[in-house]
CSV table of C-alpha atoms in Angstrom, one decimal:
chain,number,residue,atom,x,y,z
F,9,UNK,CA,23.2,37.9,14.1
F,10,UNK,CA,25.5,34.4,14.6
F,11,UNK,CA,26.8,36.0,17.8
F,12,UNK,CA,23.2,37.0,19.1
F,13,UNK,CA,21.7,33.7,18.5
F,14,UNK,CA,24.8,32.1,20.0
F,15,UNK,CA,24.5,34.0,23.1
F,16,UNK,CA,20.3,33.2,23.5
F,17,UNK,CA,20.9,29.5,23.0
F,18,UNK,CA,23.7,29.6,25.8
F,19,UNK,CA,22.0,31.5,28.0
F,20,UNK,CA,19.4,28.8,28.2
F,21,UNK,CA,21.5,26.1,28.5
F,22,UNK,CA,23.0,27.8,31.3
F,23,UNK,CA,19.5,28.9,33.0
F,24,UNK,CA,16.7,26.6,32.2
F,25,UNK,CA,14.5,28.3,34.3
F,26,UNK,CA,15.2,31.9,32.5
F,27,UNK,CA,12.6,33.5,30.8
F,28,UNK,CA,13.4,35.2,27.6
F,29,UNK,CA,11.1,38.4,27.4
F,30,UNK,CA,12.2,40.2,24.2
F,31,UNK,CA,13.5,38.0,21.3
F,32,UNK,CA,10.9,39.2,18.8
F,33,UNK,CA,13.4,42.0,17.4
F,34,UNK,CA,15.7,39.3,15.9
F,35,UNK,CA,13.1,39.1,13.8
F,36,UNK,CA,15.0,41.0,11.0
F,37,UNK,CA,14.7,41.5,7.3
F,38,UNK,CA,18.1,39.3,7.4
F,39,UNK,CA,16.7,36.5,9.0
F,40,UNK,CA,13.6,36.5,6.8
F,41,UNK,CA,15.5,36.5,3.8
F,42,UNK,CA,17.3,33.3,5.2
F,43,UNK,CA,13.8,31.6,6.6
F,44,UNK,CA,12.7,32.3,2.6
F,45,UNK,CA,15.5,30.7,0.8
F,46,UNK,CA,15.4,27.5,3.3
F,47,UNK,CA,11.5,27.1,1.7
F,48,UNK,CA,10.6,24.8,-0.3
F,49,UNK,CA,10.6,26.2,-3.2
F,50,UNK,CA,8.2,23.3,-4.9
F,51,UNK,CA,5.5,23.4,-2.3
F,52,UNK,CA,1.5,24.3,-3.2
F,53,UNK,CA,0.8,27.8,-3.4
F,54,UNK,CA,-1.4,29.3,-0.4
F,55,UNK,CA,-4.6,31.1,-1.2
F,56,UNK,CA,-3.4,34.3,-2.1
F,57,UNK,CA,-1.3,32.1,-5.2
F,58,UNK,CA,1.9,33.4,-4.8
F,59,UNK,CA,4.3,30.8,-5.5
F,60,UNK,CA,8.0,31.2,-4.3
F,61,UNK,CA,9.5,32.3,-7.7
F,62,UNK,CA,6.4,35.1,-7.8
F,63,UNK,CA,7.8,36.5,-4.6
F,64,UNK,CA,11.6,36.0,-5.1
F,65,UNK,CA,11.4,38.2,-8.3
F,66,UNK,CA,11.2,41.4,-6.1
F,67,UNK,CA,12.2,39.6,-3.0
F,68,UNK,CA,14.3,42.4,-1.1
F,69,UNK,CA,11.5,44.7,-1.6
F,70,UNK,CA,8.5,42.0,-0.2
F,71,UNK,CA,10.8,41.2,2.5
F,72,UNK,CA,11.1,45.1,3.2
F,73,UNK,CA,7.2,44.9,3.4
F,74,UNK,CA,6.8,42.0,5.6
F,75,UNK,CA,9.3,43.1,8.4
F,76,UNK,CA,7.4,46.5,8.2
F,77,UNK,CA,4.4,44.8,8.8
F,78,UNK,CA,5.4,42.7,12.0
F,79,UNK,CA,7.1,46.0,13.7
F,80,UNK,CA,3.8,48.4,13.1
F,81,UNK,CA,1.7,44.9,14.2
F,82,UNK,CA,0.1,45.3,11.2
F,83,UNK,CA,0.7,41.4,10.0
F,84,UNK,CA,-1.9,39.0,9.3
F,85,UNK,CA,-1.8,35.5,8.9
F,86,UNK,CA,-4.1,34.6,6.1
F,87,UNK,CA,-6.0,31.2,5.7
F,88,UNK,CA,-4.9,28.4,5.4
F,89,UNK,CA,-5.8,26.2,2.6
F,90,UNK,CA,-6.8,23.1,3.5
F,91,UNK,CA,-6.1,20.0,1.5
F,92,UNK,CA,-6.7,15.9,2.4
F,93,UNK,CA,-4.3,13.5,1.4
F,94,UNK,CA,-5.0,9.6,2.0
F,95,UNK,CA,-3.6,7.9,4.9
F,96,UNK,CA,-5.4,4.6,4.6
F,97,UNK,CA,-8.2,3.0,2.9
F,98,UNK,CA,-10.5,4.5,4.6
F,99,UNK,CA,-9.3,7.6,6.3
F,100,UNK,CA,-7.4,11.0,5.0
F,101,UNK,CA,-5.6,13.3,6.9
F,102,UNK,CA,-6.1,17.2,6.8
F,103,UNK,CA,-2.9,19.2,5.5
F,104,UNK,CA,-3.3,23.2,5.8
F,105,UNK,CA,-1.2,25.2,3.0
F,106,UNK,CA,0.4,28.9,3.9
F,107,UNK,CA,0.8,31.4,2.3
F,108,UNK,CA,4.2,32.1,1.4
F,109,UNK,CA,4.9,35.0,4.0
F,110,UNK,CA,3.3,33.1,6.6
F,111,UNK,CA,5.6,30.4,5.8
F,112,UNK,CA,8.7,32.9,5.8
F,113,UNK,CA,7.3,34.8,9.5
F,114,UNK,CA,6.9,31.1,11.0
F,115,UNK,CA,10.0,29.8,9.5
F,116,UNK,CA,11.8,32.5,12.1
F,117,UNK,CA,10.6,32.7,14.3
F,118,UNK,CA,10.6,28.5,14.6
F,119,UNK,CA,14.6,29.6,14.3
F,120,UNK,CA,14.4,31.7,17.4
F,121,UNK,CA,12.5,29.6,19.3
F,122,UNK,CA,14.2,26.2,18.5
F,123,UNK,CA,17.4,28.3,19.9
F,124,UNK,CA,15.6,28.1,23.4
F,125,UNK,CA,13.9,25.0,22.8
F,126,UNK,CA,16.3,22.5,21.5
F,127,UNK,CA,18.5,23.6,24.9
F,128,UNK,CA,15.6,22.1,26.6
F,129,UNK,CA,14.2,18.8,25.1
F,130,UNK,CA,15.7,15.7,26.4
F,131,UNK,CA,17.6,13.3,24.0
F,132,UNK,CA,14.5,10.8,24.2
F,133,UNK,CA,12.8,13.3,22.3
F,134,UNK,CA,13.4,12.8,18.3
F,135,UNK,CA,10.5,13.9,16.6
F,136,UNK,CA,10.8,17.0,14.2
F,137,UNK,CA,14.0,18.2,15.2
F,138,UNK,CA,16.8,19.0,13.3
F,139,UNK,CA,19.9,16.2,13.5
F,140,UNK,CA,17.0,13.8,15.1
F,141,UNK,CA,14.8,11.5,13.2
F,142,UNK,CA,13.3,7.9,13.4
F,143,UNK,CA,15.4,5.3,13.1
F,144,UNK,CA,17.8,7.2,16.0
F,145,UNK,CA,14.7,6.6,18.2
F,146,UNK,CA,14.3,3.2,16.9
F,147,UNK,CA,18.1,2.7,18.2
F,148,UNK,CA,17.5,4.2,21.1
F,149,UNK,CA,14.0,1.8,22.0
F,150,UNK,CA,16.2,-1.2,21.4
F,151,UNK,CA,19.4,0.1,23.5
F,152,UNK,CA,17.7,1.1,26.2
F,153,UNK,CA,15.4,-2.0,26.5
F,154,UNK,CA,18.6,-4.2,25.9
F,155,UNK,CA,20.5,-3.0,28.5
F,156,UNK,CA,18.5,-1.9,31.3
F,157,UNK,CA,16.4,-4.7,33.4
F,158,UNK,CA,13.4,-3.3,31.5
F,159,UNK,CA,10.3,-5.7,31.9
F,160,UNK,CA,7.0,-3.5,31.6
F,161,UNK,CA,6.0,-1.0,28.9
F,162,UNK,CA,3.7,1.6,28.3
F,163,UNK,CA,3.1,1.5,24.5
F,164,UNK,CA,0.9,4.7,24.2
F,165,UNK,CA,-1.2,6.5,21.4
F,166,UNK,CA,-3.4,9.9,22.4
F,167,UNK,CA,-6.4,10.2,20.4
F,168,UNK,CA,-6.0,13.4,17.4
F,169,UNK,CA,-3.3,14.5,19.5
F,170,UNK,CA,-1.9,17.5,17.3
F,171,UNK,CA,-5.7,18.2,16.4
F,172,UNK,CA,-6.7,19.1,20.4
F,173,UNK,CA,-3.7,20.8,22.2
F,174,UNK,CA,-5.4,23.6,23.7
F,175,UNK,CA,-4.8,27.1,23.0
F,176,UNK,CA,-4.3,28.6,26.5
F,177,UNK,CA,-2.5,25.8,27.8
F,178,UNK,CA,-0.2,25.7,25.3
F,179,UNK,CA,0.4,30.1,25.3
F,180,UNK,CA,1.2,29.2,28.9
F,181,UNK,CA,3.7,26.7,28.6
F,182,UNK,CA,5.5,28.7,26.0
F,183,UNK,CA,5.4,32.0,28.4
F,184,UNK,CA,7.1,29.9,30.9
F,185,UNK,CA,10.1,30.2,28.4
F,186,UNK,CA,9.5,32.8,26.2
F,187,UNK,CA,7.2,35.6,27.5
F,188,UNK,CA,7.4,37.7,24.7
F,189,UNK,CA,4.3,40.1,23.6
F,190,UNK,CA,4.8,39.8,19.8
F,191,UNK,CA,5.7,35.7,19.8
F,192,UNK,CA,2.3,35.4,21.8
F,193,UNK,CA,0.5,37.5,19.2
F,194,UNK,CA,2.3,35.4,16.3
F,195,UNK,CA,1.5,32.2,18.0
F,196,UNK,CA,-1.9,32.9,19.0
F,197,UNK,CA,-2.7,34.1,15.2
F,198,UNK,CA,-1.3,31.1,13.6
F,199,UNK,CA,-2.9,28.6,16.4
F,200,UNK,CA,-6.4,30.1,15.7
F,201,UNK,CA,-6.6,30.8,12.6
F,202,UNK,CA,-9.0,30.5,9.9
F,203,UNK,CA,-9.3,27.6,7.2
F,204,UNK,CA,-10.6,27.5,4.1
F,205,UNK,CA,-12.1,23.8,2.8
F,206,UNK,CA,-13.2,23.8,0.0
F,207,UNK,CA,-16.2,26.9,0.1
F,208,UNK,CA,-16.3,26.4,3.5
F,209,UNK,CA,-14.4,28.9,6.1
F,210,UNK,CA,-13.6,27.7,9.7
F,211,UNK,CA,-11.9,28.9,13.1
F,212,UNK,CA,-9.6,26.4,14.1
F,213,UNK,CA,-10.4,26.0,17.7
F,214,UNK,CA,-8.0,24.1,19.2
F,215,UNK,CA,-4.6,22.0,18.5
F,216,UNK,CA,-2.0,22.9,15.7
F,217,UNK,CA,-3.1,22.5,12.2
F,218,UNK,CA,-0.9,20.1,10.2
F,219,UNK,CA,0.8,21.6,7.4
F,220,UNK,CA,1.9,24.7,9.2
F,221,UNK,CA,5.6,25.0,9.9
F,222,UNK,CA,6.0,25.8,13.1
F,223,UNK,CA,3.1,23.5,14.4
F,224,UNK,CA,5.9,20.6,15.0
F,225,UNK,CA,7.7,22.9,17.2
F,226,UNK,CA,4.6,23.7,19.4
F,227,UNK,CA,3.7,20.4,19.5
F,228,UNK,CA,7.0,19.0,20.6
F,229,UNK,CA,7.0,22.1,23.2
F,230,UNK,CA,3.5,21.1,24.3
F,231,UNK,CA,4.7,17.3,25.4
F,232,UNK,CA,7.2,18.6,26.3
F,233,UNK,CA,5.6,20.0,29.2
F,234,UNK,CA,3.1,17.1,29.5
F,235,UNK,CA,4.8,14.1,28.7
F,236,UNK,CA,8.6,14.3,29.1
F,237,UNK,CA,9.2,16.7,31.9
F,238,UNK,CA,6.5,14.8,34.2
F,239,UNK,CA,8.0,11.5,33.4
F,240,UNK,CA,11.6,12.8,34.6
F,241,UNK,CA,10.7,15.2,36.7
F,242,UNK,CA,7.8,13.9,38.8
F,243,UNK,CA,7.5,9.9,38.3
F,244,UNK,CA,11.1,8.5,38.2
F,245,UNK,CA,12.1,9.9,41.6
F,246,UNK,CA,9.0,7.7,43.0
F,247,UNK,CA,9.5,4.9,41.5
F,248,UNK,CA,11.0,1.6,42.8
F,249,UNK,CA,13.2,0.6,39.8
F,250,UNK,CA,14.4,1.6,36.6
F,251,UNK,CA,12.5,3.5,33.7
F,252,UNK,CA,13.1,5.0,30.3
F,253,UNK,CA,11.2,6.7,27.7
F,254,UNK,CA,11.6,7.4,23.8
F,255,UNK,CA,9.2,10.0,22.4
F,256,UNK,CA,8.8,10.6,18.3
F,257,UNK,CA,6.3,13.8,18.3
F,258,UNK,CA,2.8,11.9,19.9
F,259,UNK,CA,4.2,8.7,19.4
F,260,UNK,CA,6.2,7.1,22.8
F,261,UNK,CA,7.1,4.0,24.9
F,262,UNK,CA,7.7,3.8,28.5
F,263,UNK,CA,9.6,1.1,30.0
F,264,UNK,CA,9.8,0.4,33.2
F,265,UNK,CA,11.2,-2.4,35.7
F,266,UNK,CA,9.0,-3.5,38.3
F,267,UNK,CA,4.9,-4.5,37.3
F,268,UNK,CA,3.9,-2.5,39.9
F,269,UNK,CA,5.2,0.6,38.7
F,270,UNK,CA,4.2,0.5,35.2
F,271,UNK,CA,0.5,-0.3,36.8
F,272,UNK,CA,0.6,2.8,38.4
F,273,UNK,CA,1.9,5.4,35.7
F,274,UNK,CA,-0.8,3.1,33.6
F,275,UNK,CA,-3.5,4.3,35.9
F,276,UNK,CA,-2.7,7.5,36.4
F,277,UNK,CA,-1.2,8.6,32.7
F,278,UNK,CA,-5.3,8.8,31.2
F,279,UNK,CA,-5.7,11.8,34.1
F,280,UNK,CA,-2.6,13.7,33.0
F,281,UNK,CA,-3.1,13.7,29.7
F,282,UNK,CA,-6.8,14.7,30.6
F,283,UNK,CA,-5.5,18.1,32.5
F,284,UNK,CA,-4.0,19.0,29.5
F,285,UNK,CA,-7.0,18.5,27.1
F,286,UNK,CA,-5.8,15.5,25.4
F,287,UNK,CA,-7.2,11.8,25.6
F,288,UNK,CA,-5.2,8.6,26.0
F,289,UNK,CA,-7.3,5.6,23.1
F,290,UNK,CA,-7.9,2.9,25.6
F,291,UNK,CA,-8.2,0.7,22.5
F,292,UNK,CA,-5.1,1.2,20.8
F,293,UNK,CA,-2.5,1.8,24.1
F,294,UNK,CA,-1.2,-1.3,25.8
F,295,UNK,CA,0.4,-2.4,29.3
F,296,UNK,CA,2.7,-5.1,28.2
F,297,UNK,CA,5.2,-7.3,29.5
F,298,UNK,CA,7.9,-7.5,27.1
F,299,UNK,CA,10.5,-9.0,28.3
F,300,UNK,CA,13.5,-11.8,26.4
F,301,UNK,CA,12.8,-14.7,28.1
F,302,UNK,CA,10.0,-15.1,26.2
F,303,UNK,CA,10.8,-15.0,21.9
F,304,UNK,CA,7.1,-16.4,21.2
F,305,UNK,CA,5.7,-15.0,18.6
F,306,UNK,CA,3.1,-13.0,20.1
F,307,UNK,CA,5.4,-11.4,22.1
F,308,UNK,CA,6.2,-8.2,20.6
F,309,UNK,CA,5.7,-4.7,20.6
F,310,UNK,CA,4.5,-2.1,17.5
F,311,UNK,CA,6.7,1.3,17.5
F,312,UNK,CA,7.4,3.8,14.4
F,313,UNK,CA,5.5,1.3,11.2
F,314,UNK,CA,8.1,-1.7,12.8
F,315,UNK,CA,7.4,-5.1,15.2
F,316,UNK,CA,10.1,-5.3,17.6
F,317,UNK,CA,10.2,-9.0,18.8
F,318,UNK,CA,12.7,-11.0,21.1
F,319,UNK,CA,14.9,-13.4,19.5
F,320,UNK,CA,18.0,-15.5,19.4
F,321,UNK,CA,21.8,-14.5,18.1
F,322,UNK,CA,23.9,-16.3,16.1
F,323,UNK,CA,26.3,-15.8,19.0
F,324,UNK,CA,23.4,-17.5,21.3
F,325,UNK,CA,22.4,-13.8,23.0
F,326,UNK,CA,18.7,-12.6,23.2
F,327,UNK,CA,18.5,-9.2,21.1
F,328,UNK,CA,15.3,-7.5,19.6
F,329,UNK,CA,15.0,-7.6,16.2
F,330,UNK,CA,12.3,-5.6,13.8
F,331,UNK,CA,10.3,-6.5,10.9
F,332,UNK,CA,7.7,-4.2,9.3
F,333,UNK,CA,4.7,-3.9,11.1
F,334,UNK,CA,1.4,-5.8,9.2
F,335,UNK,CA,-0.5,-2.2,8.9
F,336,UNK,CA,2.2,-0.8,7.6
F,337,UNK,CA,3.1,-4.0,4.8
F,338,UNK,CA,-0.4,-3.8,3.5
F,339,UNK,CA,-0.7,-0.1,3.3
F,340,UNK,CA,3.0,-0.1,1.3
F,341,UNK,CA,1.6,-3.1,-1.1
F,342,UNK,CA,-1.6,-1.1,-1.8
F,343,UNK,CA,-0.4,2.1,-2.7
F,344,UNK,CA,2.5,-0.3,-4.6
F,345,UNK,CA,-0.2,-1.6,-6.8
F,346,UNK,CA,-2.6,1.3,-6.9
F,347,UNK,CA,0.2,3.5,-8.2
F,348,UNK,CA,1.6,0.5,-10.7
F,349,UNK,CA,-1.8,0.4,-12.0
F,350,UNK,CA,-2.6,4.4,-12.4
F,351,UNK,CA,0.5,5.3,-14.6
F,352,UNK,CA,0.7,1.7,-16.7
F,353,UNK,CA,-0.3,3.1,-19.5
F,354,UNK,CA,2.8,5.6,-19.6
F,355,UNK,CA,6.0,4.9,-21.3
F,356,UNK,CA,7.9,2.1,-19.9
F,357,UNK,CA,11.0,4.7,-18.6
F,358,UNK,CA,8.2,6.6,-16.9
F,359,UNK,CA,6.8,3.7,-15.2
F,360,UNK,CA,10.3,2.4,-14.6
F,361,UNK,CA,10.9,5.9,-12.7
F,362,UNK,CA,7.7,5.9,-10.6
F,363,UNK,CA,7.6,2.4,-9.2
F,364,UNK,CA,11.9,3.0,-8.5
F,365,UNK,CA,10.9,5.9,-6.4
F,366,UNK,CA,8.5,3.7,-4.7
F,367,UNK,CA,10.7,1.3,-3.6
F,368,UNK,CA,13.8,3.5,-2.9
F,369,UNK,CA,11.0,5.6,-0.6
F,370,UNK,CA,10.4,2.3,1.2
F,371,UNK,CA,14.2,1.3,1.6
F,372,UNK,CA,14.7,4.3,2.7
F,373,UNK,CA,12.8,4.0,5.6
F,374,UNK,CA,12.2,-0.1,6.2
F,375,UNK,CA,15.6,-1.6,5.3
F,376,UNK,CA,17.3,-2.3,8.5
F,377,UNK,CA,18.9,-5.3,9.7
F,378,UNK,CA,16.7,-8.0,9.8
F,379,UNK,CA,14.2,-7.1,7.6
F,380,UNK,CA,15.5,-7.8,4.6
F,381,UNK,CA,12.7,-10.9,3.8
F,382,UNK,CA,10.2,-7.3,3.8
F,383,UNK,CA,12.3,-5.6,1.4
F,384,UNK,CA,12.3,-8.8,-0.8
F,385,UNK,CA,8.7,-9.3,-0.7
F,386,UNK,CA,8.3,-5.7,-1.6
F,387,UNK,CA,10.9,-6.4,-5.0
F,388,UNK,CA,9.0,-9.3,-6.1
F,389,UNK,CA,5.8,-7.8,-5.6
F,390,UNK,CA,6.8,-4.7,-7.3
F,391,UNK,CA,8.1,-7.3,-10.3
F,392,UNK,CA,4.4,-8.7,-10.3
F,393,UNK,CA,2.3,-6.4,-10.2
F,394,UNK,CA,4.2,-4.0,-13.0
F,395,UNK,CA,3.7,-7.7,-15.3
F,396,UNK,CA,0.3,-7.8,-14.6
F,397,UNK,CA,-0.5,-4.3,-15.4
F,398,UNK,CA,1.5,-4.4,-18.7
F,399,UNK,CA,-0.9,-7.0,-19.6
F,400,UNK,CA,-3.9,-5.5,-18.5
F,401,UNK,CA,-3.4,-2.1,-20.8
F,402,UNK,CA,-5.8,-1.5,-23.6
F,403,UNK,CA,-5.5,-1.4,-27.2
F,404,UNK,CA,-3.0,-3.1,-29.2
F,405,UNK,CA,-0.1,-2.5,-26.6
F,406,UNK,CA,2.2,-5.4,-26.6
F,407,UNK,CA,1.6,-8.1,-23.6
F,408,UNK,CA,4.7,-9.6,-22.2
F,409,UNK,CA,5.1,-13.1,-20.8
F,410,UNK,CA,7.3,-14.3,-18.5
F,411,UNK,CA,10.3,-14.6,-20.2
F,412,UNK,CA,9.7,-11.5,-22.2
F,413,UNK,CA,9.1,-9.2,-19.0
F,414,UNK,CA,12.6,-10.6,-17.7
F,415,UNK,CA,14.7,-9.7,-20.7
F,416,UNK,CA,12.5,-6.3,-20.3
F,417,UNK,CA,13.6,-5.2,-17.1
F,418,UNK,CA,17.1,-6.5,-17.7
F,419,UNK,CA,16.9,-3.0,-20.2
F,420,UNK,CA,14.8,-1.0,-17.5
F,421,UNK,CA,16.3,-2.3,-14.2
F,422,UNK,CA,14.2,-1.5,-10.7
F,423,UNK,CA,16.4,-1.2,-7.8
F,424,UNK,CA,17.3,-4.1,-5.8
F,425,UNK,CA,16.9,-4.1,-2.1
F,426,UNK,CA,19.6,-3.7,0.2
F,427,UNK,CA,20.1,-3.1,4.3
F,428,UNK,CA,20.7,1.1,4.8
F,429,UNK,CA,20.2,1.0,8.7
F,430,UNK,CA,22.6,-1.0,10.4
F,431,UNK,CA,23.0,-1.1,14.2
């Protein structure tokens, strides 16, 4: 099967403009046993309440079943269970839950697909691929707008992007690729399928609904087509100077040389979107001028929860530098306090544990060079907040005062910050 899959992804690196017409039969009771054991095997349960350990007890035999079903056609992806976790304050995002052999069939054939795919997307492109992630296309915003004569950008956001890709459009793009009967019958089942809310049952009618595991994979292969391709392919030829983009899923940046370029794409980048059923927010996408002449403080630009912002060397050079964007700070110290506050009356290891995880979560993703008075704020605040709550516990529970919380957490330690991302 190595060989096989060795031989597709070559074949479209070598051809980008062959169309594969029959990969569906790779779709084997060996690669479904491998898409099953990469699951997670501690996510929610779908609707029909198998769990992973339910269906690994007698796993040879289910996967038997399964690959019967996709050769006789006789598959059916089931509903999605749909679930709504908090974003902000005041909004909550949808998150649809699969059944566990939907989750196995869209585990492959994401495998057979990304063989094709990931052959075609450009290195711009980090969202949701494997071996790409954030903080390369962090690197890469900074790199590019260091060392290129970079002056304008595009800072763009598409309103519910994932939530309005539309369904023929996007069977279209993939058929200029893959044109294969049984992927188009997989795809257009899992694309349009039904969801469950609560009592309430529903057609999804357009976009990829979040949750699913090969919506990422559409969706990058959707901007793909409308985003990246056009930008290369189209708009840099006619342009007078130099341009670059970096793309994380439906979040990007174009950067571009001359004023009179970046007005252009500006103008014309609501109508392209528009041809392919999306919608560029007016109010939250910006034509800037960005450039390191100018390290006042207003002049900076929002990408991936970080501020980029020009600034001084202590070799004397202009470089960007990044501190956590404000949305993002407040969001981190509400949920901070919020989850402080729900488990203080647990025992002090258990509290110790959950607000450890918290911060070592927001390391993980915020401590880069440079942003190390974020991290610290984050500490202390942390520190505070777990004081206050101790305090605020009923009953009889002991209250601590200063001096007595310090000797405390000299016993039950929380983690101190420290820069992970260097550049």
């Amino acid at each position: 099967m190595e060989t096989k899959f060795n031989q597709i992804a070559e074949k479209a690196r070598a051809n980008p403009e062959f169309v594969f017409n029959s990969i569906a039969h790779l779709l084997s009771p060996k690669l479904l046993t491998e898409s099953f054991k990469k699951l997670n095997k501690r996510s929610a349960v779908g609707i029909d309440g198998v769990s992973y350990a339910n269906y690994n007890i007698n796993l040879q035999d289910n996967i038997n079943k399964l690959h019967q079903s996709l050769k006789l056609r006789a598959y059916q992806a089931k509903p999605l269970k749909r679930i709504w976790i908090e974003k902000d304050k005041t909004k909550k995002r949808p998150i649809g839950i699969s059944t566990i052999e939907d989750k196995i069939v869209q585990r492959a054939v994401t495998t057979l697909l990304n063989l094709i795919y990931e052959q075609d997307f450009y290195k711009f492109s980090y969202g949701f691929r494997e071996k790409h992630n954030a903080h390369q296309a962090l690197d890469y915003f900074r790199k590019q707008s260091m060392r290129f004569n970079i002056n304008w950008y595009i800072n763009a956001d598409i309103k519910g992007c994932f939530d309005n890709f539309d369904h023929k459009i996007l069977l279209d793009i993939v058929n200029k690729r893959v044109n294969d009967g049984v992927i188009n019958w997989l795809i257009n089942q899992w694309t349009k399928i039904r969801i469950i809310d609560g009592k309430q049952m529903t057609a999804n009618k357009s976009g990829t609904p979040q949750g699913g595991i090969i919506s990422p994979l559409l969706a990058n292969i959707y901007m793909h087509e409308v985003i990246d391709k056009w930008i290369i392919e189209e708009i840099k030829p006619l342009l007078k100077g130099d341009i670059f983009i970096v793309r994380y899923a439906d979040d990007f940046i174009i950067g571009l040389e001359f004023q009179s370029d970046a007005e252009r794409l500006y103008e014309v980048l609501p109508k392209r979107l528009l041809k392919y059923g999306l919608e560029l927010s007016l109010e939250k996408s910006r034509l800037q001028n960005f450039v390191p002449q100018n390290t006042e403080r207003n002049n900076t630009i929002d990408f991936l929860g970080f501020t980029h912002y020009w600034t001084k060397s202590r070799f004397g050079s202009t470089i960007i530098q990044r501190k956590t964007r404000n949305k993002a700070k407040n969001r981190i110290l509400s949920e901070l306090y919020l989850m402080i506050k729900a488990n203080r009356h647990k025992s002090l290891k258990e509290q110790q544990l959950n607000i450890s995880r918290k911060l070592q979560g927001t390391y993980g993703y915020f401590a880069v060079r440079g942003n190390y008075p974020f991290l610290s704020l984050i500490y202390e605040k942390a520190r505070l907040f777990w004081l206050k709550m101790l305090n605020h516990r009923g009953g009889r529970k002991k209250s601590y005062s200063s001096d007595a919380f310090i000797n405390l957490i000299r016993i039950f330690a929380l983690p101190k910050p420290k820069i992970l991302h260097k550049i």
